[in-house]
């Protein structure tokens, strides 16, 4: 599966900009969606940007608008061009074609140091080993020739924001990976850029620290009001932190939407499989009526019904994508006949609050279903090798045509 979509659906519960995780502080920006407001101008615009390295096209004709205060994620598999796009914005690579604008100004030909609105935090952190934490954080400000008192105030502010005060006099080798990452972030934040670029900023952290750091990043982004653009190959991370996500493949932006919309309406199998767990059933359209489409599963396992999308015609090959948490799994045969399939449990994963079932159906396909381990369902304990039924309402599957 593309991107191995390893996260459980519970971990990547659909969100929109108006529906952020509860632990996010301060309160989420409820109606934050500047990309829907025609009166808003983007803070960053890539206009028909192409980047070639010799004969290799790393970025293909990319057009992208990012708005002030967004937490924008570039997501995609290794080598898809995420870092190249970010590096072009920072000025470390020059587009072969196209223009880049920041705040309406064409910055394509500016050197990195001339792009004062933009600051980049590197994956390697690039800390100076001989400098203390506070000297590291103040480095860029000293380079800019800022007055000593102002530097001290900025450094103190950045250290407080990242809770680094007690490490002020340590050198990088006396810090953990997570602490070093916070110093690198503090150094970038201290310059108060309008746009912060983060290339896999949490790559060196273990899963627990990484999740903690994601919430820290969100807090800092909201506290400072900075526009964050993050590169990540981790779909859970993008779903957690971002107001919008651009999913990339082979140098192209294949889908740009909020985490919730990408999860619910991915638009293609590539995106559906890249974001969260999904079951994909291939079939052919047999009829379309009253906003519903009937689909025949090729293995003769029956008909499915789903909410129709525009442009379908009888005989067309389509895919029905179904999130595991939308499937109902039961030992008893459902009373309805449409959207039900029998199968055998071949694997059960107990994850505490939920269980994960892998069910082999007659076509040979393995279908994943999730079930909450609530009190009501405990009496119906589904086990390995049980014959079960899978069932879903017609309006929860997504019809995909590519
Ligand atoms: P990763 O997640 O592995 O960092 P990525 O999506 O950020 O990958 P990029 O670093 O943007 O990918 O690279 C995109 C493509 O461009 C890759 O195939 C890479 O090999 C190629 N590439 C990047 N920089 C250069 C370069 N300086 N010369 C030649 N090819 C390059």
Short mmCIF file of C-alpha atoms and ligand atoms in Angstrom, two decimals:
data_model
loop_
_atom_site.label_atom_id
_atom_site.label_comp_id
_atom_site.label_asym_id
_atom_site.label_seq_id
_atom_site.Cartn_x
_atom_site.Cartn_y
_atom_site.Cartn_z
CA UNK A 1 0.00 0.00 0.00
CA UNK A 2 1.31 3.42 -0.88
CA UNK A 3 2.86 5.09 2.11
CA UNK A 4 2.06 1.91 4.06
CA UNK A 5 -0.77 3.83 5.72
CA UNK A 6 0.15 2.31 9.02
CA UNK A 7 -1.76 4.63 11.35
CA UNK A 8 -5.01 3.39 12.72
CA UNK A 9 -8.07 5.29 11.73
CA UNK A 10 -8.51 6.27 15.37
CA UNK A 11 -5.11 7.92 15.38
CA UNK A 12 -5.95 9.90 12.28
CA UNK A 13 -9.52 10.76 13.15
CA UNK A 14 -10.79 13.19 10.56
CA UNK A 15 -10.27 16.81 11.41
CA UNK A 16 -10.78 20.10 9.73
CA UNK A 17 -9.27 23.44 10.53
CA UNK A 18 -12.34 23.90 12.68
CA UNK A 19 -11.81 20.59 14.45
CA UNK A 20 -8.35 20.30 15.94
CA UNK A 21 -7.22 17.91 18.66
CA UNK A 22 -8.57 18.74 22.09
CA UNK A 23 -5.12 19.03 23.62
CA UNK A 24 -4.15 21.78 21.23
CA UNK A 25 -3.58 25.09 23.03
CA UNK A 26 -4.52 27.86 22.79
CA UNK A 27 -8.03 27.43 21.41
CA UNK A 28 -8.11 26.50 17.72
CA UNK A 29 -8.93 29.11 15.12
CA UNK A 30 -12.46 27.90 14.55
CA UNK A 31 -13.32 29.34 11.17
CA UNK A 32 -9.81 29.60 9.85
CA UNK A 33 -9.99 28.97 6.10
CA UNK A 34 -8.38 31.93 4.24
CA UNK A 35 -7.96 29.76 1.12
CA UNK A 36 -11.75 29.95 0.70
CA UNK A 37 -11.82 33.74 0.90
CA UNK A 38 -11.37 35.36 -2.52
CA UNK A 39 -10.50 38.66 -0.81
CA UNK A 40 -7.40 37.13 0.86
CA UNK A 41 -4.03 37.19 -0.88
CA UNK A 42 -1.60 34.36 -0.24
CA UNK A 43 1.58 35.01 1.71
CA UNK A 44 3.39 32.44 -0.47
CA UNK A 45 2.69 31.74 -4.11
CA UNK A 46 4.43 29.21 -6.32
CA UNK A 47 3.45 30.02 -9.88
CA UNK A 48 4.03 27.30 -12.51
CA UNK A 49 7.28 26.30 -10.81
CA UNK A 50 9.35 23.55 -12.40
CA UNK A 51 12.70 22.32 -11.12
CA UNK A 52 14.99 20.15 -13.21
CA UNK A 53 18.23 18.55 -12.09
CA UNK A 54 19.83 17.76 -15.48
CA UNK A 55 17.25 15.64 -17.31
CA UNK A 56 15.38 14.78 -14.11
CA UNK A 57 12.24 16.77 -13.38
CA UNK A 58 12.01 17.05 -9.58
CA UNK A 59 9.06 19.52 -9.55
CA UNK A 60 6.55 19.63 -12.38
CA UNK A 61 4.72 22.89 -13.06
CA UNK A 62 3.61 23.45 -9.49
CA UNK A 63 1.16 26.19 -8.60
CA UNK A 64 0.39 26.60 -4.91
CA UNK A 65 -0.95 29.34 -2.63
CA UNK A 66 -0.28 29.33 1.13
CA UNK A 67 -1.93 31.85 3.45
CA UNK A 68 -0.77 33.80 6.50
CA UNK A 69 -1.01 31.82 9.80
CA UNK A 70 -1.44 28.53 8.00
CA UNK A 71 0.29 25.40 9.23
CA UNK A 72 0.82 23.89 5.82
CA UNK A 73 2.20 20.37 5.35
CA UNK A 74 3.94 19.00 2.26
CA UNK A 75 3.41 15.26 2.48
CA UNK A 76 4.63 12.51 0.22
CA UNK A 77 6.96 9.54 -0.12
CA UNK A 78 10.72 9.86 -0.18
CA UNK A 79 12.01 11.57 -3.33
CA UNK A 80 8.67 13.12 -4.37
CA UNK A 81 10.12 16.65 -4.27
CA UNK A 82 8.97 18.01 -0.89
CA UNK A 83 12.36 19.34 0.22
CA UNK A 84 13.10 20.74 -3.24
CA UNK A 85 9.92 22.83 -3.06
CA UNK A 86 10.85 24.09 0.41
CA UNK A 87 14.46 24.77 -0.56
CA UNK A 88 13.27 26.85 -3.53
CA UNK A 89 11.20 28.96 -1.16
CA UNK A 90 14.21 29.40 1.15
CA UNK A 91 16.41 30.30 -1.82
CA UNK A 92 18.76 27.30 -1.66
CA UNK A 93 17.55 26.07 -5.08
CA UNK A 94 16.46 28.16 -8.03
CA UNK A 95 13.41 27.18 -10.11
CA UNK A 96 14.16 26.18 -13.70
CA UNK A 97 10.84 27.77 -14.69
CA UNK A 98 8.14 29.72 -12.90
CA UNK A 99 8.14 32.36 -10.17
CA UNK A 100 7.87 32.41 -6.38
CA UNK A 101 6.18 35.26 -4.52
CA UNK A 102 6.19 36.16 -0.81
CA UNK A 103 3.69 38.77 0.32
CA UNK A 104 3.05 39.62 -3.33
CA UNK A 105 6.74 40.32 -4.06
CA UNK A 106 8.64 38.22 -6.60
CA UNK A 107 11.54 36.69 -4.66
CA UNK A 108 12.63 34.14 -7.27
CA UNK A 109 15.96 35.82 -7.89
CA UNK A 110 16.77 36.78 -4.30
CA UNK A 111 19.58 35.07 -2.37
CA UNK A 112 18.60 33.18 0.82
CA UNK A 113 19.91 35.96 3.11
CA UNK A 114 17.81 38.51 1.22
CA UNK A 115 14.62 36.57 1.98
CA UNK A 116 14.16 38.11 5.40
CA UNK A 117 10.54 36.99 5.75
CA UNK A 118 11.58 33.34 5.50
CA UNK A 119 13.60 31.21 7.91
CA UNK A 120 14.35 27.53 7.64
CA UNK A 121 14.93 24.96 10.35
CA UNK A 122 16.99 22.09 9.01
CA UNK A 123 16.44 18.41 9.71
CA UNK A 124 20.02 18.11 10.99
CA UNK A 125 19.43 21.08 13.36
CA UNK A 126 22.84 22.46 12.28
CA UNK A 127 23.69 23.69 15.81
CA UNK A 128 27.16 25.10 16.49
CA UNK A 129 28.85 22.57 18.80
CA UNK A 130 31.16 25.09 20.49
CA UNK A 131 28.37 27.54 21.37
CA UNK A 132 26.04 27.38 24.34
CA UNK A 133 22.31 27.10 23.85
CA UNK A 134 21.77 30.82 24.28
CA UNK A 135 24.65 31.69 21.94
CA UNK A 136 23.22 29.30 19.35
CA UNK A 137 19.78 30.88 19.63
CA UNK A 138 21.18 34.40 19.30
CA UNK A 139 23.48 33.58 16.39
CA UNK A 140 21.27 34.81 13.55
CA UNK A 141 20.43 38.00 15.44
CA UNK A 142 24.14 38.79 15.96
CA UNK A 143 24.71 38.18 12.25
CA UNK A 144 21.96 40.71 11.53
CA UNK A 145 23.77 43.27 13.71
CA UNK A 146 20.95 43.61 16.22
CA UNK A 147 21.68 45.60 19.41
CA UNK A 148 22.92 43.53 22.36
CA UNK A 149 19.97 44.30 24.64
CA UNK A 150 17.47 43.43 21.92
CA UNK A 151 19.26 40.15 21.25
CA UNK A 152 19.12 39.25 24.95
CA UNK A 153 15.40 39.97 25.05
CA UNK A 154 14.68 37.93 21.91
CA UNK A 155 16.77 35.00 23.09
CA UNK A 156 15.09 35.04 26.50
CA UNK A 157 11.67 35.10 24.82
CA UNK A 158 12.53 32.18 22.51
CA UNK A 159 14.02 30.16 25.38
CA UNK A 160 10.88 30.73 27.47
CA UNK A 161 8.63 29.71 24.58
CA UNK A 162 10.52 26.45 24.15
CA UNK A 163 11.18 25.92 27.86
CA UNK A 164 14.93 25.95 27.40
CA UNK A 165 15.95 28.35 30.17
CA UNK A 166 17.57 25.70 32.33
CA UNK A 167 19.77 24.58 29.43
CA UNK A 168 20.93 28.11 28.52
CA UNK A 169 24.59 27.47 29.36
CA UNK A 170 24.87 23.93 28.03
CA UNK A 171 26.47 23.00 24.72
CA UNK A 172 24.58 20.89 22.14
CA UNK A 173 26.40 17.63 23.03
CA UNK A 174 25.03 17.97 26.59
CA UNK A 175 21.45 17.87 25.30
CA UNK A 176 19.13 15.09 24.18
CA UNK A 177 17.96 14.90 20.56
CA UNK A 178 14.61 16.42 21.50
CA UNK A 179 16.27 19.28 23.39
CA UNK A 180 18.58 19.97 20.44
CA UNK A 181 15.57 20.08 18.19
CA UNK A 182 13.99 22.68 20.48
CA UNK A 183 17.16 24.79 20.37
CA UNK A 184 17.14 24.71 16.56
CA UNK A 185 13.50 25.75 16.58
CA UNK A 186 14.16 28.51 19.13
CA UNK A 187 17.01 29.82 16.96
CA UNK A 188 14.69 29.97 13.95
CA UNK A 189 11.82 31.48 15.96
CA UNK A 190 14.08 34.15 17.54
CA UNK A 191 14.41 35.80 14.14
CA UNK A 192 10.64 36.27 14.09
CA UNK A 193 10.22 35.30 10.45
CA UNK A 194 6.80 35.64 8.83
CA UNK A 195 7.26 32.21 7.34
CA UNK A 196 8.96 29.31 9.06
CA UNK A 197 10.11 26.39 6.94
CA UNK A 198 10.58 23.06 8.70
CA UNK A 199 12.14 20.15 6.83
CA UNK A 200 11.29 16.95 8.71
CA UNK A 201 11.89 18.83 11.98
CA UNK A 202 10.96 15.90 14.19
CA UNK A 203 12.68 13.18 12.18
CA UNK A 204 15.26 12.38 14.86
CA UNK A 205 12.75 11.90 17.68
CA UNK A 206 11.17 8.69 18.89
CA UNK A 207 7.41 8.26 18.53
CA UNK A 208 6.46 9.52 21.99
CA UNK A 209 8.70 12.59 21.87
CA UNK A 210 7.61 13.21 18.33
CA UNK A 211 3.93 13.36 19.29
CA UNK A 212 4.76 15.70 22.18
CA UNK A 213 6.83 17.88 19.86
CA UNK A 214 3.99 18.08 17.33
CA UNK A 215 1.75 19.69 19.94
CA UNK A 216 4.62 21.97 20.94
CA UNK A 217 5.00 23.07 17.32
CA UNK A 218 1.28 23.80 17.07
CA UNK A 219 1.37 25.81 20.27
CA UNK A 220 4.34 27.87 19.05
CA UNK A 221 2.78 28.40 15.65
CA UNK A 222 -0.42 29.69 17.19
CA UNK A 223 1.34 31.76 19.87
CA UNK A 224 3.60 33.51 17.39
CA UNK A 225 1.11 33.73 14.51
CA UNK A 226 3.87 32.63 12.13
CA UNK A 227 3.04 30.79 8.92
CA UNK A 228 4.56 27.30 9.19
CA UNK A 229 5.35 25.12 6.20
CA UNK A 230 6.46 21.65 7.18
CA UNK A 231 7.86 18.83 5.09
CA UNK A 232 7.02 15.37 6.32
CA UNK A 233 6.61 11.86 5.00
CA UNK A 234 4.57 10.95 8.10
CA UNK A 235 0.85 11.18 7.33
CA UNK A 236 -0.13 11.05 11.01
CA UNK A 237 2.10 14.04 11.68
CA UNK A 238 0.59 16.00 8.80
CA UNK A 239 -2.93 15.12 9.96
CA UNK A 240 -2.11 16.23 13.51
CA UNK A 241 -0.46 19.56 12.87
CA UNK A 242 -1.67 20.94 9.57
CA UNK A 243 -4.46 23.32 8.61
CA UNK A 244 -3.99 22.04 5.05
CA UNK A 245 -1.98 19.28 3.47
CA UNK A 246 -0.54 19.04 -0.04
CA UNK A 247 -0.03 15.41 -1.00
CA UNK A 248 2.81 15.07 -3.52
CA UNK A 249 3.78 12.31 -5.92
CA UNK A 250 6.67 12.36 -8.42
CA UNK A 251 7.12 16.11 -8.27
CA UNK A 252 3.43 16.95 -8.58
CA UNK A 253 0.87 18.26 -6.10
CA UNK A 254 -1.84 15.63 -6.43
CA UNK A 255 -4.25 16.90 -3.77
CA UNK A 256 -4.47 19.95 -1.50
CA UNK A 257 -7.10 20.04 1.24
CA UNK A 258 -7.72 20.12 4.98
CA UNK A 259 -6.86 16.92 6.89
CA UNK A 260 -10.57 16.16 7.33
CA UNK A 261 -11.38 16.62 3.65
CA UNK A 262 -8.39 14.60 2.52
CA UNK A 263 -9.46 11.80 4.82
CA UNK A 264 -13.14 11.85 3.80
CA UNK A 265 -12.82 12.88 0.14
CA UNK A 266 -9.38 11.86 -1.05
CA UNK A 267 -10.19 12.03 -4.77
CA UNK A 268 -7.86 9.20 -5.81
CA UNK A 269 -6.66 5.81 -4.62
CA UNK A 270 -3.15 7.20 -4.20
CA UNK A 271 -4.31 9.83 -1.74
CA UNK A 272 -6.81 7.52 0.01
CA UNK A 273 -4.09 4.96 0.63
CA UNK A 274 -1.53 7.55 1.65
CA UNK A 275 -3.76 9.03 4.35
CA UNK A 276 -4.86 6.49 6.95
CA UNK A 277 -6.00 2.89 6.57
CA UNK A 278 -8.46 2.22 3.80
CA UNK A 279 -10.11 -0.77 2.12
CA UNK A 280 -10.40 -0.42 -1.64
CA UNK A 281 -12.92 -2.53 -3.58
CA UNK A 282 -12.67 -2.51 -7.35
CA UNK A 283 -15.88 -2.80 -9.34
CA UNK A 284 -17.96 -1.72 -12.33
CA UNK A 285 -20.87 0.69 -12.36
CA UNK A 286 -24.10 -1.15 -13.21
CA UNK A 287 -26.67 1.60 -12.64
CA UNK A 288 -27.05 5.15 -11.36
CA UNK A 289 -30.33 6.28 -9.83
CA UNK A 290 -31.48 8.91 -7.31
CA UNK A 291 -27.97 9.96 -6.35
CA UNK A 292 -26.92 6.36 -5.74
CA UNK A 293 -24.61 4.22 -7.82
CA UNK A 294 -24.78 0.42 -7.97
CA UNK A 295 -21.45 -1.30 -8.33
CA UNK A 296 -20.75 -4.90 -9.14
CA UNK A 297 -17.75 -6.51 -7.56
CA UNK A 298 -15.88 -8.36 -10.35
CA UNK A 299 -15.52 -11.60 -8.43
CA UNK A 300 -19.30 -12.00 -8.52
CA UNK A 301 -19.65 -11.33 -4.83
CA UNK A 302 -22.61 -9.12 -5.32
CA UNK A 303 -23.64 -5.54 -5.60
CA UNK A 304 -22.66 -2.52 -3.59
CA UNK A 305 -24.52 0.73 -3.43
CA UNK A 306 -22.78 4.01 -2.78
CA UNK A 307 -23.43 7.72 -3.03
CA UNK A 308 -22.91 8.66 -6.69
CA UNK A 309 -20.43 11.28 -7.81
CA UNK A 310 -20.68 13.36 -10.98
CA UNK A 311 -19.59 11.94 -14.30
CA UNK A 312 -20.21 8.22 -13.73
CA UNK A 313 -21.55 6.01 -16.51
CA UNK A 314 -22.66 2.36 -16.63
CA UNK A 315 -19.81 -0.06 -17.30
CA UNK A 316 -17.19 2.34 -15.88
CA UNK A 317 -14.45 0.91 -13.67
CA UNK A 318 -14.48 2.51 -10.22
CA UNK A 319 -13.08 1.91 -6.77
CA UNK A 320 -15.03 2.04 -3.55
CA UNK A 321 -12.79 3.21 -0.73
CA UNK A 322 -13.98 2.38 2.76
CA UNK A 323 -12.32 3.43 6.02
CA UNK A 324 -12.07 0.54 8.50
CA UNK A 325 -14.01 2.37 11.20
CA UNK A 326 -17.00 2.72 8.86
CA UNK A 327 -17.43 -1.03 8.50
CA UNK A 328 -19.62 -2.91 10.94
CA UNK A 329 -18.35 -6.36 11.82
CA UNK A 330 -20.66 -8.92 13.40
CA UNK A 331 -21.09 -12.64 13.95
CA UNK A 332 -24.77 -12.51 13.02
CA UNK A 333 -25.84 -12.23 9.40
CA UNK A 334 -27.18 -8.71 8.76
CA UNK A 335 -30.80 -8.38 7.70
CA UNK A 336 -29.91 -6.25 4.68
CA UNK A 337 -28.41 -7.84 1.57
CA UNK A 338 -26.76 -4.87 -0.10
CA UNK A 339 -23.33 -3.77 1.19
CA UNK A 340 -22.81 -6.94 3.20
CA UNK A 341 -20.04 -9.47 2.70
CA UNK A 342 -19.17 -12.63 4.60
CA UNK A 343 -15.60 -13.46 5.55
CA UNK A 344 -13.28 -15.13 8.03
CA UNK A 345 -11.20 -13.36 10.68
CA UNK A 346 -7.52 -14.03 9.98
CA UNK A 347 -6.00 -11.60 12.44
CA UNK A 348 -7.09 -9.59 15.46
CA UNK A 349 -5.13 -6.66 16.88
CA UNK A 350 -6.18 -5.53 20.33
CA UNK A 351 -5.30 -1.85 20.80
CA UNK A 352 -7.03 -1.20 24.12
CA UNK A 353 -9.94 1.04 23.28
CA UNK A 354 -10.38 -0.48 19.83
CA UNK A 355 -9.71 -3.79 18.09
CA UNK A 356 -8.49 -4.20 14.55
CA UNK A 357 -9.85 -7.16 12.52
CA UNK A 358 -8.38 -8.47 9.30
CA UNK A 359 -11.09 -10.38 7.47
CA UNK A 360 -10.45 -12.55 4.40
CA UNK A 361 -13.43 -12.37 2.03
CA UNK A 362 -14.33 -14.77 -0.84
CA UNK A 363 -12.42 -12.79 -3.48
CA UNK A 364 -9.24 -13.40 -1.43
CA UNK A 365 -9.00 -9.73 -0.47
CA UNK A 366 -8.20 -8.88 3.14
CA UNK A 367 -10.53 -6.26 4.54
CA UNK A 368 -9.76 -4.31 7.71
CA UNK A 369 -12.50 -3.40 10.18
CA UNK A 370 -12.25 -1.58 13.50
CA UNK A 371 -14.49 -2.01 16.48
CA UNK A 372 -14.59 0.00 19.69
CA UNK A 373 -14.14 -2.20 22.76
CA UNK A 374 -17.09 -0.69 24.54
CA UNK A 375 -19.18 -2.46 27.17
CA UNK A 376 -22.02 -3.13 24.71
CA UNK A 377 -19.85 -5.12 22.36
CA UNK A 378 -17.86 -7.15 24.85
CA UNK A 379 -20.47 -9.88 24.94
CA UNK A 380 -19.96 -10.40 21.21
CA UNK A 381 -16.31 -11.21 21.36
CA UNK A 382 -15.04 -11.78 17.81
CA UNK A 383 -12.00 -14.04 17.58
CA UNK A 384 -9.50 -15.37 15.13
CA UNK A 385 -11.06 -17.85 12.61
CA UNK A 386 -14.61 -16.70 13.33
CA UNK A 387 -16.98 -16.45 10.38
CA UNK A 388 -18.18 -12.88 10.34
CA UNK A 389 -20.19 -10.39 8.30
CA UNK A 390 -19.09 -6.98 7.20
CA UNK A 391 -21.71 -4.36 6.52
CA UNK A 392 -21.81 -0.66 5.77
CA UNK A 393 -24.36 2.02 4.93
CA UNK A 394 -24.36 3.16 1.32
CA UNK A 395 -23.33 6.72 2.18
CA UNK A 396 -20.01 5.99 3.91
CA UNK A 397 -17.92 4.68 1.01
CA UNK A 398 -16.08 6.99 -1.34
CA UNK A 399 -16.30 6.36 -5.07
CA UNK A 400 -12.97 6.97 -6.79
CA UNK A 401 -12.41 6.98 -10.53
CA UNK A 402 -8.61 7.01 -10.55
P1 LIG B 1 12.89 12.80 1.25
O1 LIG B 1 11.61 12.65 2.00
O2 LIG B 1 13.60 11.49 1.03
O3 LIG B 1 13.79 13.87 1.80
P2 LIG B 1 11.87 14.58 -0.82
O4 LIG B 1 10.46 14.36 -1.20
O5 LIG B 1 12.16 15.72 0.07
O6 LIG B 1 12.49 13.24 -0.26
P3 LIG B 1 13.69 15.86 -2.63
O7 LIG B 1 14.87 15.94 -1.72
O8 LIG B 1 12.94 17.10 -2.91
O9 LIG B 1 12.69 14.73 -2.19
O10 LIG B 1 14.21 15.27 -4.01
C1 LIG B 1 13.34 15.10 -5.11
C2 LIG B 1 14.08 14.40 -6.22
O11 LIG B 1 15.08 15.26 -6.74
C3 LIG B 1 14.79 13.14 -5.74
O12 LIG B 1 14.64 12.14 -6.73
C4 LIG B 1 16.23 13.57 -5.62
O13 LIG B 1 17.10 12.49 -5.88
C5 LIG B 1 16.34 14.63 -6.68
N1 LIG B 1 17.33 15.65 -6.30
C6 LIG B 1 17.27 16.47 -5.24
N2 LIG B 1 18.33 17.30 -5.21
C7 LIG B 1 19.08 16.99 -6.29
C8 LIG B 1 20.30 17.49 -6.83
N3 LIG B 1 20.96 18.50 -6.25
N4 LIG B 1 20.76 16.91 -7.97
C9 LIG B 1 20.09 15.92 -8.57
N5 LIG B 1 18.93 15.40 -8.13
C10 LIG B 1 18.44 15.93 -7.00
#
